[in-house]
Amino acid sequence: PVLFQHSLLESVQLSVFAKVPVDPVISIDALANSLMVRIALSALQFRVSALYNSYVGRPPPFSIIELDHSDSGREGCAVTTFSVTAEPECCDEAVRVGALEIRRLAAQGLSAAEMRRFLAALLADSEQLALQMDRVPSVDNLDFLMESDALGHSVMDQIQGNDALQLAARKVTLE
């Protein structure tokens, strides 16, 4: 493909989206699966950040590489997004590096240390949210309720959600 070029063009962003049906979170097993996806995405972001910092003495071919997967009430489906931001002359290399990291994660999986670190971080975030339950604005709770209902997810308050996440975490393994 040919990229539009202009002297004031500072960077290029390529975003690829894939839409798939929502996997409703209505059981502890479904919550464990959702938690594993979050752990994998966190690990990938950490790996990309480490990769960015590994380019010693030369600039990395990318500014940002992101992979996200989230349910979208507005779209009525789950959306996976792969985005790469890079200098125009490095765009091809940046996409190659991002795709390679995703393939590496798919082929090699997570290490035990990554699993422990990111699981602990997600559980700590959940616990903190549960402790701040009475500080969440009602409009945010209403938005969460409506989106969860539209997507077919079970709806719980923050304390119940944290308790369920703690149970789901016991089912998350490297296998």
Short mmCIF file of N, CA and C in Angstrom, two decimals:
data_model
loop_
_atom_site.label_atom_id
_atom_site.label_comp_id
_atom_site.label_asym_id
_atom_site.label_seq_id
_atom_site.Cartn_x
_atom_site.Cartn_y
_atom_site.Cartn_z
N PRO A 1 0.83 -1.21 0.00
CA PRO A 1 0.00 0.00 0.00
C PRO A 1 0.87 1.26 0.00
N VAL A 2 0.31 2.30 -0.54
CA VAL A 2 0.99 3.58 -0.59
C VAL A 2 0.42 4.46 0.51
N LEU A 3 1.30 5.06 1.29
CA LEU A 3 0.87 5.95 2.36
C LEU A 3 0.83 7.38 1.86
N PHE A 4 -0.20 8.11 2.29
CA PHE A 4 -0.25 9.54 2.01
C PHE A 4 0.93 10.18 2.72
N GLN A 5 1.66 11.04 2.04
CA GLN A 5 2.81 11.69 2.66
C GLN A 5 2.68 13.19 2.56
N HIS A 6 3.10 13.84 3.64
CA HIS A 6 3.08 15.29 3.72
C HIS A 6 4.17 15.70 4.68
N SER A 7 4.80 16.84 4.43
CA SER A 7 5.91 17.26 5.28
C SER A 7 5.51 17.48 6.73
N LEU A 8 4.25 17.73 7.00
CA LEU A 8 3.79 17.95 8.37
C LEU A 8 3.26 16.67 9.03
N LEU A 9 3.26 15.57 8.29
CA LEU A 9 2.81 14.30 8.83
C LEU A 9 3.86 13.77 9.80
N GLU A 10 3.49 13.68 11.07
CA GLU A 10 4.45 13.28 12.10
C GLU A 10 4.46 11.78 12.38
N SER A 11 3.30 11.15 12.27
CA SER A 11 3.26 9.72 12.52
C SER A 11 2.09 9.10 11.78
N VAL A 12 2.14 7.78 11.70
CA VAL A 12 1.10 7.01 11.03
C VAL A 12 0.54 6.05 12.05
N GLN A 13 -0.78 5.90 12.05
CA GLN A 13 -1.39 4.91 12.92
C GLN A 13 -2.19 3.95 12.06
N LEU A 14 -1.92 2.68 12.25
CA LEU A 14 -2.65 1.62 11.57
C LEU A 14 -3.45 0.89 12.65
N SER A 15 -4.74 0.80 12.46
CA SER A 15 -5.60 0.07 13.40
C SER A 15 -6.41 -0.96 12.64
N VAL A 16 -6.39 -2.17 13.17
CA VAL A 16 -7.16 -3.26 12.59
C VAL A 16 -8.14 -3.73 13.64
N PHE A 17 -9.40 -3.87 13.25
CA PHE A 17 -10.45 -4.26 14.18
C PHE A 17 -11.06 -5.58 13.74
N ALA A 18 -11.40 -6.40 14.71
CA ALA A 18 -12.14 -7.63 14.45
C ALA A 18 -13.30 -7.69 15.43
N LYS A 19 -14.45 -8.01 14.92
CA LYS A 19 -15.64 -8.11 15.77
C LYS A 19 -16.06 -9.57 15.87
N VAL A 20 -16.34 -9.99 17.09
CA VAL A 20 -16.79 -11.36 17.35
C VAL A 20 -17.96 -11.28 18.33
N PRO A 21 -18.78 -12.31 18.37
CA PRO A 21 -19.88 -12.29 19.33
C PRO A 21 -19.37 -12.20 20.77
N VAL A 22 -20.16 -11.57 21.61
CA VAL A 22 -19.82 -11.45 23.03
C VAL A 22 -19.93 -12.82 23.69
N ASP A 23 -18.96 -13.12 24.54
CA ASP A 23 -19.02 -14.32 25.35
C ASP A 23 -19.55 -13.88 26.72
N PRO A 24 -20.86 -14.02 26.97
CA PRO A 24 -21.42 -13.48 28.21
C PRO A 24 -20.75 -14.06 29.45
N VAL A 25 -20.45 -13.19 30.39
CA VAL A 25 -19.85 -13.60 31.65
C VAL A 25 -21.00 -13.85 32.62
N ILE A 26 -21.38 -15.15 32.69
CA ILE A 26 -22.53 -15.52 33.54
C ILE A 26 -22.18 -16.63 34.51
N SER A 27 -20.89 -17.01 34.54
CA SER A 27 -20.46 -18.06 35.46
C SER A 27 -19.03 -17.77 35.90
N ILE A 28 -18.58 -18.47 36.91
CA ILE A 28 -17.21 -18.32 37.38
C ILE A 28 -16.23 -18.76 36.28
N ASP A 29 -16.57 -19.82 35.55
CA ASP A 29 -15.70 -20.27 34.46
C ASP A 29 -15.56 -19.20 33.37
N ALA A 30 -16.66 -18.55 33.02
CA ALA A 30 -16.61 -17.49 32.02
C ALA A 30 -15.82 -16.30 32.54
N LEU A 31 -15.94 -16.02 33.83
CA LEU A 31 -15.17 -14.93 34.43
C LEU A 31 -13.67 -15.28 34.44
N ALA A 32 -13.35 -16.54 34.70
CA ALA A 32 -11.95 -16.99 34.67
C ALA A 32 -11.38 -16.82 33.27
N ASN A 33 -12.16 -17.14 32.24
CA ASN A 33 -11.71 -16.97 30.86
C ASN A 33 -11.46 -15.50 30.55
N SER A 34 -12.37 -14.64 30.98
CA SER A 34 -12.22 -13.20 30.78
C SER A 34 -10.98 -12.68 31.52
N LEU A 35 -10.74 -13.19 32.71
CA LEU A 35 -9.57 -12.80 33.49
C LEU A 35 -8.29 -13.21 32.76
N MET A 36 -8.29 -14.39 32.19
CA MET A 36 -7.10 -14.86 31.45
C MET A 36 -6.81 -13.98 30.25
N VAL A 37 -7.85 -13.54 29.56
CA VAL A 37 -7.66 -12.62 28.43
C VAL A 37 -7.01 -11.33 28.91
N ARG A 38 -7.49 -10.79 30.03
CA ARG A 38 -6.92 -9.56 30.59
C ARG A 38 -5.45 -9.76 30.97
N ILE A 39 -5.13 -10.91 31.54
CA ILE A 39 -3.74 -11.20 31.92
C ILE A 39 -2.86 -11.25 30.67
N ALA A 40 -3.33 -11.92 29.63
CA ALA A 40 -2.54 -12.03 28.40
C ALA A 40 -2.33 -10.65 27.77
N LEU A 41 -3.36 -9.82 27.75
CA LEU A 41 -3.23 -8.48 27.18
C LEU A 41 -2.25 -7.63 28.01
N SER A 42 -2.31 -7.76 29.32
CA SER A 42 -1.38 -7.02 30.19
C SER A 42 0.05 -7.47 29.93
N ALA A 43 0.26 -8.76 29.80
CA ALA A 43 1.60 -9.29 29.53
C ALA A 43 2.11 -8.79 28.19
N LEU A 44 1.24 -8.78 27.19
CA LEU A 44 1.65 -8.31 25.87
C LEU A 44 2.07 -6.84 25.94
N GLN A 45 1.28 -6.01 26.62
CA GLN A 45 1.63 -4.59 26.73
C GLN A 45 2.96 -4.41 27.44
N PHE A 46 3.20 -5.21 28.47
CA PHE A 46 4.47 -5.13 29.18
C PHE A 46 5.63 -5.55 28.27
N ARG A 47 5.43 -6.61 27.51
CA ARG A 47 6.48 -7.08 26.59
C ARG A 47 6.79 -6.03 25.53
N VAL A 48 5.75 -5.38 25.01
CA VAL A 48 5.97 -4.35 23.99
C VAL A 48 6.72 -3.17 24.60
N SER A 49 6.37 -2.81 25.82
CA SER A 49 7.07 -1.73 26.50
C SER A 49 8.55 -2.07 26.71
N ALA A 50 8.81 -3.30 27.13
CA ALA A 50 10.19 -3.75 27.31
C ALA A 50 10.93 -3.76 25.97
N LEU A 51 10.23 -4.18 24.93
CA LEU A 51 10.83 -4.19 23.60
C LEU A 51 11.19 -2.77 23.17
N TYR A 52 10.31 -1.82 23.43
CA TYR A 52 10.55 -0.41 23.09
C TYR A 52 11.83 0.07 23.77
N ASN A 53 11.98 -0.28 25.04
CA ASN A 53 13.15 0.16 25.81
C ASN A 53 14.42 -0.60 25.45
N SER A 54 14.30 -1.69 24.70
CA SER A 54 15.47 -2.50 24.34
C SER A 54 16.24 -1.94 23.15
N TYR A 55 15.68 -0.98 22.47
CA TYR A 55 16.36 -0.39 21.32
C TYR A 55 17.38 0.63 21.82
N VAL A 56 18.54 0.15 22.20
CA VAL A 56 19.60 1.00 22.74
C VAL A 56 20.43 1.55 21.58
N GLY A 57 20.62 2.85 21.58
CA GLY A 57 21.46 3.47 20.55
C GLY A 57 20.76 3.74 19.24
N ARG A 58 19.51 3.31 19.11
CA ARG A 58 18.74 3.59 17.90
C ARG A 58 17.26 3.66 18.28
N PRO A 59 16.52 4.47 17.56
CA PRO A 59 15.09 4.59 17.91
C PRO A 59 14.32 3.33 17.51
N PRO A 60 13.34 2.95 18.32
CA PRO A 60 12.51 1.79 17.93
C PRO A 60 11.68 2.14 16.70
N PRO A 61 11.24 1.14 15.96
CA PRO A 61 10.47 1.41 14.74
C PRO A 61 9.02 1.82 15.03
N PHE A 62 8.62 1.83 16.28
CA PHE A 62 7.24 2.17 16.62
C PHE A 62 7.21 3.14 17.79
N SER A 63 6.12 3.89 17.88
CA SER A 63 5.88 4.75 19.05
C SER A 63 5.01 4.00 20.04
N ILE A 64 3.95 3.38 19.51
CA ILE A 64 3.00 2.65 20.36
C ILE A 64 2.51 1.42 19.60
N ILE A 65 2.40 0.31 20.31
CA ILE A 65 1.74 -0.88 19.79
C ILE A 65 0.74 -1.31 20.86
N GLU A 66 -0.50 -1.47 20.48
CA GLU A 66 -1.53 -1.86 21.44
C GLU A 66 -2.39 -2.98 20.88
N LEU A 67 -2.80 -3.87 21.76
CA LEU A 67 -3.76 -4.90 21.42
C LEU A 67 -4.81 -4.86 22.53
N ASP A 68 -6.06 -4.78 22.15
CA ASP A 68 -7.13 -4.74 23.15
C ASP A 68 -8.25 -5.66 22.71
N HIS A 69 -8.95 -6.17 23.68
CA HIS A 69 -10.15 -6.96 23.43
C HIS A 69 -11.16 -6.58 24.50
N SER A 70 -12.29 -6.06 24.07
CA SER A 70 -13.30 -5.67 25.05
C SER A 70 -14.69 -5.77 24.44
N ASP A 71 -15.63 -5.97 25.33
CA ASP A 71 -17.03 -6.03 24.92
C ASP A 71 -17.53 -4.61 24.71
N SER A 72 -18.35 -4.43 23.70
CA SER A 72 -18.87 -3.11 23.39
C SER A 72 -20.38 -3.18 23.27
N GLY A 73 -21.05 -2.57 24.23
CA GLY A 73 -22.51 -2.49 24.17
C GLY A 73 -22.97 -1.70 22.96
N ARG A 74 -22.24 -0.66 22.63
CA ARG A 74 -22.60 0.17 21.48
C ARG A 74 -22.50 -0.62 20.18
N GLU A 75 -21.47 -1.46 20.06
CA GLU A 75 -21.29 -2.27 18.86
C GLU A 75 -22.13 -3.55 18.90
N GLY A 76 -22.51 -3.97 20.10
CA GLY A 76 -23.27 -5.21 20.25
C GLY A 76 -22.42 -6.45 20.02
N CYS A 77 -21.12 -6.32 20.25
CA CYS A 77 -20.21 -7.44 20.05
C CYS A 77 -18.92 -7.18 20.83
N ALA A 78 -18.02 -8.15 20.79
CA ALA A 78 -16.70 -7.94 21.36
C ALA A 78 -15.80 -7.45 20.23
N VAL A 79 -14.93 -6.49 20.55
CA VAL A 79 -14.07 -5.89 19.54
C VAL A 79 -12.62 -6.10 19.94
N THR A 80 -11.85 -6.68 19.02
CA THR A 80 -10.41 -6.80 19.21
C THR A 80 -9.76 -5.76 18.31
N THR A 81 -8.84 -4.98 18.90
CA THR A 81 -8.19 -3.90 18.18
C THR A 81 -6.68 -4.07 18.26
N PHE A 82 -6.02 -4.01 17.13
CA PHE A 82 -4.57 -4.01 17.04
C PHE A 82 -4.18 -2.68 16.42
N SER A 83 -3.44 -1.85 17.17
CA SER A 83 -3.05 -0.52 16.68
C SER A 83 -1.55 -0.35 16.78
N VAL A 84 -0.99 0.22 15.74
CA VAL A 84 0.44 0.53 15.69
C VAL A 84 0.58 1.99 15.29
N THR A 85 1.38 2.73 16.06
CA THR A 85 1.70 4.11 15.72
C THR A 85 3.20 4.19 15.51
N ALA A 86 3.60 4.81 14.39
CA ALA A 86 5.02 4.85 14.04
C ALA A 86 5.31 6.05 13.15
N GLU A 87 6.59 6.34 13.02
CA GLU A 87 7.02 7.33 12.03
C GLU A 87 6.67 6.76 10.65
N PRO A 88 6.31 7.60 9.69
CA PRO A 88 5.90 7.09 8.38
C PRO A 88 6.91 6.15 7.73
N GLU A 89 8.19 6.45 7.85
CA GLU A 89 9.20 5.61 7.20
C GLU A 89 9.41 4.27 7.91
N CYS A 90 8.87 4.12 9.11
CA CYS A 90 9.05 2.88 9.88
C CYS A 90 7.76 2.06 9.99
N CYS A 91 6.73 2.47 9.30
CA CYS A 91 5.41 1.85 9.47
C CYS A 91 5.43 0.34 9.21
N ASP A 92 6.01 -0.09 8.12
CA ASP A 92 6.04 -1.52 7.80
C ASP A 92 6.76 -2.33 8.88
N GLU A 93 7.92 -1.83 9.32
CA GLU A 93 8.68 -2.51 10.36
C GLU A 93 7.91 -2.54 11.68
N ALA A 94 7.23 -1.46 12.00
CA ALA A 94 6.47 -1.39 13.24
C ALA A 94 5.34 -2.42 13.25
N VAL A 95 4.62 -2.54 12.16
CA VAL A 95 3.56 -3.54 12.05
C VAL A 95 4.14 -4.95 12.17
N ARG A 96 5.28 -5.18 11.53
CA ARG A 96 5.94 -6.49 11.61
C ARG A 96 6.31 -6.82 13.05
N VAL A 97 6.88 -5.85 13.78
CA VAL A 97 7.28 -6.07 15.17
C VAL A 97 6.05 -6.37 16.04
N GLY A 98 4.98 -5.61 15.86
CA GLY A 98 3.76 -5.84 16.64
C GLY A 98 3.16 -7.20 16.38
N ALA A 99 3.07 -7.57 15.12
CA ALA A 99 2.51 -8.88 14.76
C ALA A 99 3.39 -10.01 15.30
N LEU A 100 4.70 -9.80 15.27
CA LEU A 100 5.63 -10.81 15.78
C LEU A 100 5.43 -11.03 17.28
N GLU A 101 5.23 -9.95 18.02
CA GLU A 101 5.01 -10.09 19.47
C GLU A 101 3.71 -10.83 19.77
N ILE A 102 2.68 -10.56 19.00
CA ILE A 102 1.40 -11.25 19.19
C ILE A 102 1.57 -12.74 18.87
N ARG A 103 2.26 -13.04 17.78
CA ARG A 103 2.52 -14.44 17.43
C ARG A 103 3.37 -15.14 18.49
N ARG A 104 4.35 -14.43 19.03
CA ARG A 104 5.22 -15.00 20.06
C ARG A 104 4.39 -15.33 21.31
N LEU A 105 3.48 -14.45 21.69
CA LEU A 105 2.62 -14.72 22.84
C LEU A 105 1.73 -15.92 22.57
N ALA A 106 1.17 -16.00 21.36
CA ALA A 106 0.30 -17.13 21.01
C ALA A 106 1.08 -18.44 21.01
N ALA A 107 2.31 -18.42 20.52
CA ALA A 107 3.09 -19.65 20.41
C ALA A 107 3.71 -20.08 21.73
N GLN A 108 4.22 -19.13 22.50
CA GLN A 108 4.96 -19.46 23.71
C GLN A 108 4.14 -19.32 24.99
N GLY A 109 3.04 -18.58 24.91
CA GLY A 109 2.22 -18.37 26.10
C GLY A 109 2.90 -17.47 27.11
N LEU A 110 2.40 -17.53 28.31
CA LEU A 110 2.90 -16.70 29.41
C LEU A 110 3.87 -17.50 30.26
N SER A 111 4.77 -16.80 30.90
CA SER A 111 5.62 -17.46 31.90
C SER A 111 4.86 -17.49 33.23
N ALA A 112 5.31 -18.34 34.13
CA ALA A 112 4.69 -18.41 35.45
C ALA A 112 4.81 -17.07 36.17
N ALA A 113 5.96 -16.41 36.01
CA ALA A 113 6.17 -15.11 36.66
C ALA A 113 5.19 -14.06 36.12
N GLU A 114 4.99 -14.05 34.79
CA GLU A 114 4.03 -13.11 34.21
C GLU A 114 2.63 -13.39 34.73
N MET A 115 2.27 -14.65 34.78
CA MET A 115 0.94 -15.02 35.26
C MET A 115 0.73 -14.51 36.69
N ARG A 116 1.68 -14.78 37.56
CA ARG A 116 1.56 -14.34 38.96
C ARG A 116 1.48 -12.82 39.06
N ARG A 117 2.38 -12.13 38.36
CA ARG A 117 2.45 -10.67 38.45
C ARG A 117 1.16 -10.00 37.98
N PHE A 118 0.67 -10.40 36.81
CA PHE A 118 -0.50 -9.72 36.26
C PHE A 118 -1.79 -10.16 36.94
N LEU A 119 -1.87 -11.39 37.38
CA LEU A 119 -3.02 -11.84 38.16
C LEU A 119 -3.09 -11.05 39.46
N ALA A 120 -1.96 -10.92 40.13
CA ALA A 120 -1.93 -10.16 41.39
C ALA A 120 -2.35 -8.70 41.16
N ALA A 121 -1.89 -8.11 40.08
CA ALA A 121 -2.24 -6.72 39.78
C ALA A 121 -3.74 -6.57 39.52
N LEU A 122 -4.32 -7.47 38.74
CA LEU A 122 -5.75 -7.39 38.45
C LEU A 122 -6.59 -7.63 39.70
N LEU A 123 -6.16 -8.56 40.53
CA LEU A 123 -6.89 -8.81 41.78
C LEU A 123 -6.79 -7.62 42.73
N ALA A 124 -5.63 -6.98 42.78
CA ALA A 124 -5.47 -5.79 43.62
C ALA A 124 -6.36 -4.65 43.12
N ASP A 125 -6.44 -4.48 41.80
CA ASP A 125 -7.33 -3.45 41.24
C ASP A 125 -8.78 -3.72 41.61
N SER A 126 -9.19 -4.97 41.53
CA SER A 126 -10.56 -5.35 41.86
C SER A 126 -10.85 -5.09 43.34
N GLU A 127 -9.90 -5.45 44.17
CA GLU A 127 -10.09 -5.24 45.61
C GLU A 127 -10.18 -3.75 45.93
N GLN A 128 -9.35 -2.94 45.28
CA GLN A 128 -9.40 -1.50 45.51
C GLN A 128 -10.74 -0.93 45.05
N LEU A 129 -11.25 -1.39 43.92
CA LEU A 129 -12.55 -0.93 43.44
C LEU A 129 -13.65 -1.30 44.42
N ALA A 130 -13.58 -2.51 44.98
CA ALA A 130 -14.58 -2.94 45.96
C ALA A 130 -14.53 -2.07 47.21
N LEU A 131 -13.33 -1.69 47.63
CA LEU A 131 -13.19 -0.84 48.81
C LEU A 131 -13.71 0.57 48.57
N GLN A 132 -13.72 1.00 47.33
CA GLN A 132 -14.19 2.34 46.99
C GLN A 132 -15.61 2.34 46.44
N MET A 133 -16.33 1.26 46.68
CA MET A 133 -17.66 1.09 46.12
C MET A 133 -18.59 2.28 46.38
N ASP A 134 -18.55 2.83 47.58
CA ASP A 134 -19.45 3.93 47.91
C ASP A 134 -19.02 5.26 47.31
N ARG A 135 -17.88 5.29 46.64
CA ARG A 135 -17.38 6.53 46.02
C ARG A 135 -17.61 6.56 44.51
N VAL A 136 -18.13 5.48 43.95
CA VAL A 136 -18.37 5.43 42.51
C VAL A 136 -19.65 6.22 42.22
N PRO A 137 -19.57 7.21 41.33
CA PRO A 137 -20.77 8.01 41.02
C PRO A 137 -21.90 7.12 40.49
N SER A 138 -23.12 7.47 40.86
CA SER A 138 -24.27 6.65 40.46
C SER A 138 -24.40 6.56 38.94
N VAL A 139 -24.01 7.61 38.22
CA VAL A 139 -24.10 7.56 36.77
C VAL A 139 -23.15 6.49 36.21
N ASP A 140 -21.98 6.31 36.83
CA ASP A 140 -21.05 5.26 36.39
C ASP A 140 -21.62 3.88 36.68
N ASN A 141 -22.25 3.74 37.83
CA ASN A 141 -22.90 2.46 38.17
C ASN A 141 -24.03 2.16 37.19
N LEU A 142 -24.79 3.18 36.84
CA LEU A 142 -25.89 3.00 35.89
C LEU A 142 -25.37 2.61 34.52
N ASP A 143 -24.32 3.28 34.05
CA ASP A 143 -23.71 2.92 32.76
C ASP A 143 -23.23 1.47 32.77
N PHE A 144 -22.56 1.06 33.86
CA PHE A 144 -22.08 -0.30 34.00
C PHE A 144 -23.23 -1.30 33.98
N LEU A 145 -24.29 -0.99 34.69
CA LEU A 145 -25.47 -1.85 34.76
C LEU A 145 -26.11 -2.02 33.38
N MET A 146 -26.30 -0.91 32.68
CA MET A 146 -26.95 -0.97 31.37
C MET A 146 -26.09 -1.72 30.35
N GLU A 147 -24.77 -1.46 30.36
CA GLU A 147 -23.89 -2.14 29.40
C GLU A 147 -23.82 -3.63 29.70
N SER A 148 -23.69 -3.98 30.98
CA SER A 148 -23.63 -5.40 31.36
C SER A 148 -24.90 -6.12 30.97
N ASP A 149 -26.03 -5.49 31.20
CA ASP A 149 -27.32 -6.10 30.84
C ASP A 149 -27.44 -6.27 29.32
N ALA A 150 -27.03 -5.24 28.57
CA ALA A 150 -27.11 -5.30 27.11
C ALA A 150 -26.22 -6.41 26.54
N LEU A 151 -25.11 -6.69 27.22
CA LEU A 151 -24.17 -7.70 26.73
C LEU A 151 -24.46 -9.09 27.27
N GLY A 152 -25.44 -9.20 28.18
CA GLY A 152 -25.80 -10.51 28.72
C GLY A 152 -24.94 -10.97 29.88
N HIS A 153 -24.15 -10.05 30.45
CA HIS A 153 -23.30 -10.41 31.59
C HIS A 153 -24.12 -10.43 32.88
N SER A 154 -23.70 -11.26 33.84
CA SER A 154 -24.27 -11.19 35.18
C SER A 154 -23.85 -9.86 35.80
N VAL A 155 -24.74 -9.27 36.55
CA VAL A 155 -24.46 -7.97 37.16
C VAL A 155 -24.31 -8.15 38.66
N MET A 156 -23.22 -7.60 39.18
CA MET A 156 -22.94 -7.65 40.61
C MET A 156 -22.42 -6.29 41.04
N ASP A 157 -22.54 -6.01 42.33
CA ASP A 157 -21.90 -4.80 42.81
C ASP A 157 -20.40 -5.07 42.92
N GLN A 158 -19.64 -4.05 43.30
CA GLN A 158 -18.18 -4.17 43.29
C GLN A 158 -17.67 -5.22 44.29
N ILE A 159 -18.32 -5.34 45.43
CA ILE A 159 -17.88 -6.33 46.42
C ILE A 159 -18.18 -7.74 45.93
N GLN A 160 -19.38 -7.97 45.40
CA GLN A 160 -19.72 -9.28 44.85
C GLN A 160 -18.82 -9.62 43.66
N GLY A 161 -18.54 -8.61 42.83
CA GLY A 161 -17.67 -8.82 41.69
C GLY A 161 -16.26 -9.21 42.12
N ASN A 162 -15.76 -8.55 43.15
CA ASN A 162 -14.43 -8.89 43.66
C ASN A 162 -14.41 -10.31 44.23
N ASP A 163 -15.45 -10.66 44.98
CA ASP A 163 -15.53 -12.02 45.52
C ASP A 163 -15.55 -13.06 44.39
N ALA A 164 -16.32 -12.78 43.35
CA ALA A 164 -16.40 -13.71 42.21
C ALA A 164 -15.05 -13.78 41.49
N LEU A 165 -14.37 -12.64 41.37
CA LEU A 165 -13.07 -12.64 40.70
C LEU A 165 -12.04 -13.44 41.51
N GLN A 166 -12.11 -13.36 42.82
CA GLN A 166 -11.20 -14.14 43.65
C GLN A 166 -11.42 -15.64 43.42
N LEU A 167 -12.69 -16.04 43.29
CA LEU A 167 -12.99 -17.45 42.99
C LEU A 167 -12.50 -17.84 41.59
N ALA A 168 -12.74 -16.96 40.63
CA ALA A 168 -12.32 -17.24 39.25
C ALA A 168 -10.79 -17.35 39.15
N ALA A 169 -10.10 -16.56 39.94
CA ALA A 169 -8.62 -16.56 39.89
C ALA A 169 -8.06 -17.92 40.24
N ARG A 170 -8.77 -18.68 41.06
CA ARG A 170 -8.31 -20.02 41.43
C ARG A 170 -8.35 -20.99 40.26
N LYS A 171 -9.15 -20.66 39.24
CA LYS A 171 -9.29 -21.53 38.07
C LYS A 171 -8.33 -21.16 36.94
N VAL A 172 -7.66 -20.03 37.07
CA VAL A 172 -6.76 -19.56 36.03
C VAL A 172 -5.41 -20.25 36.18
N THR A 173 -5.01 -20.96 35.13
CA THR A 173 -3.72 -21.66 35.13
C THR A 173 -3.01 -21.41 33.82
N LEU A 174 -1.78 -21.79 33.74
CA LEU A 174 -1.01 -21.64 32.51
C LEU A 174 -1.44 -22.63 31.43
N GLU A 175 -2.11 -23.71 31.80
CA GLU A 175 -2.58 -24.68 30.82
C GLU A 175 -3.73 -24.08 30.14
#
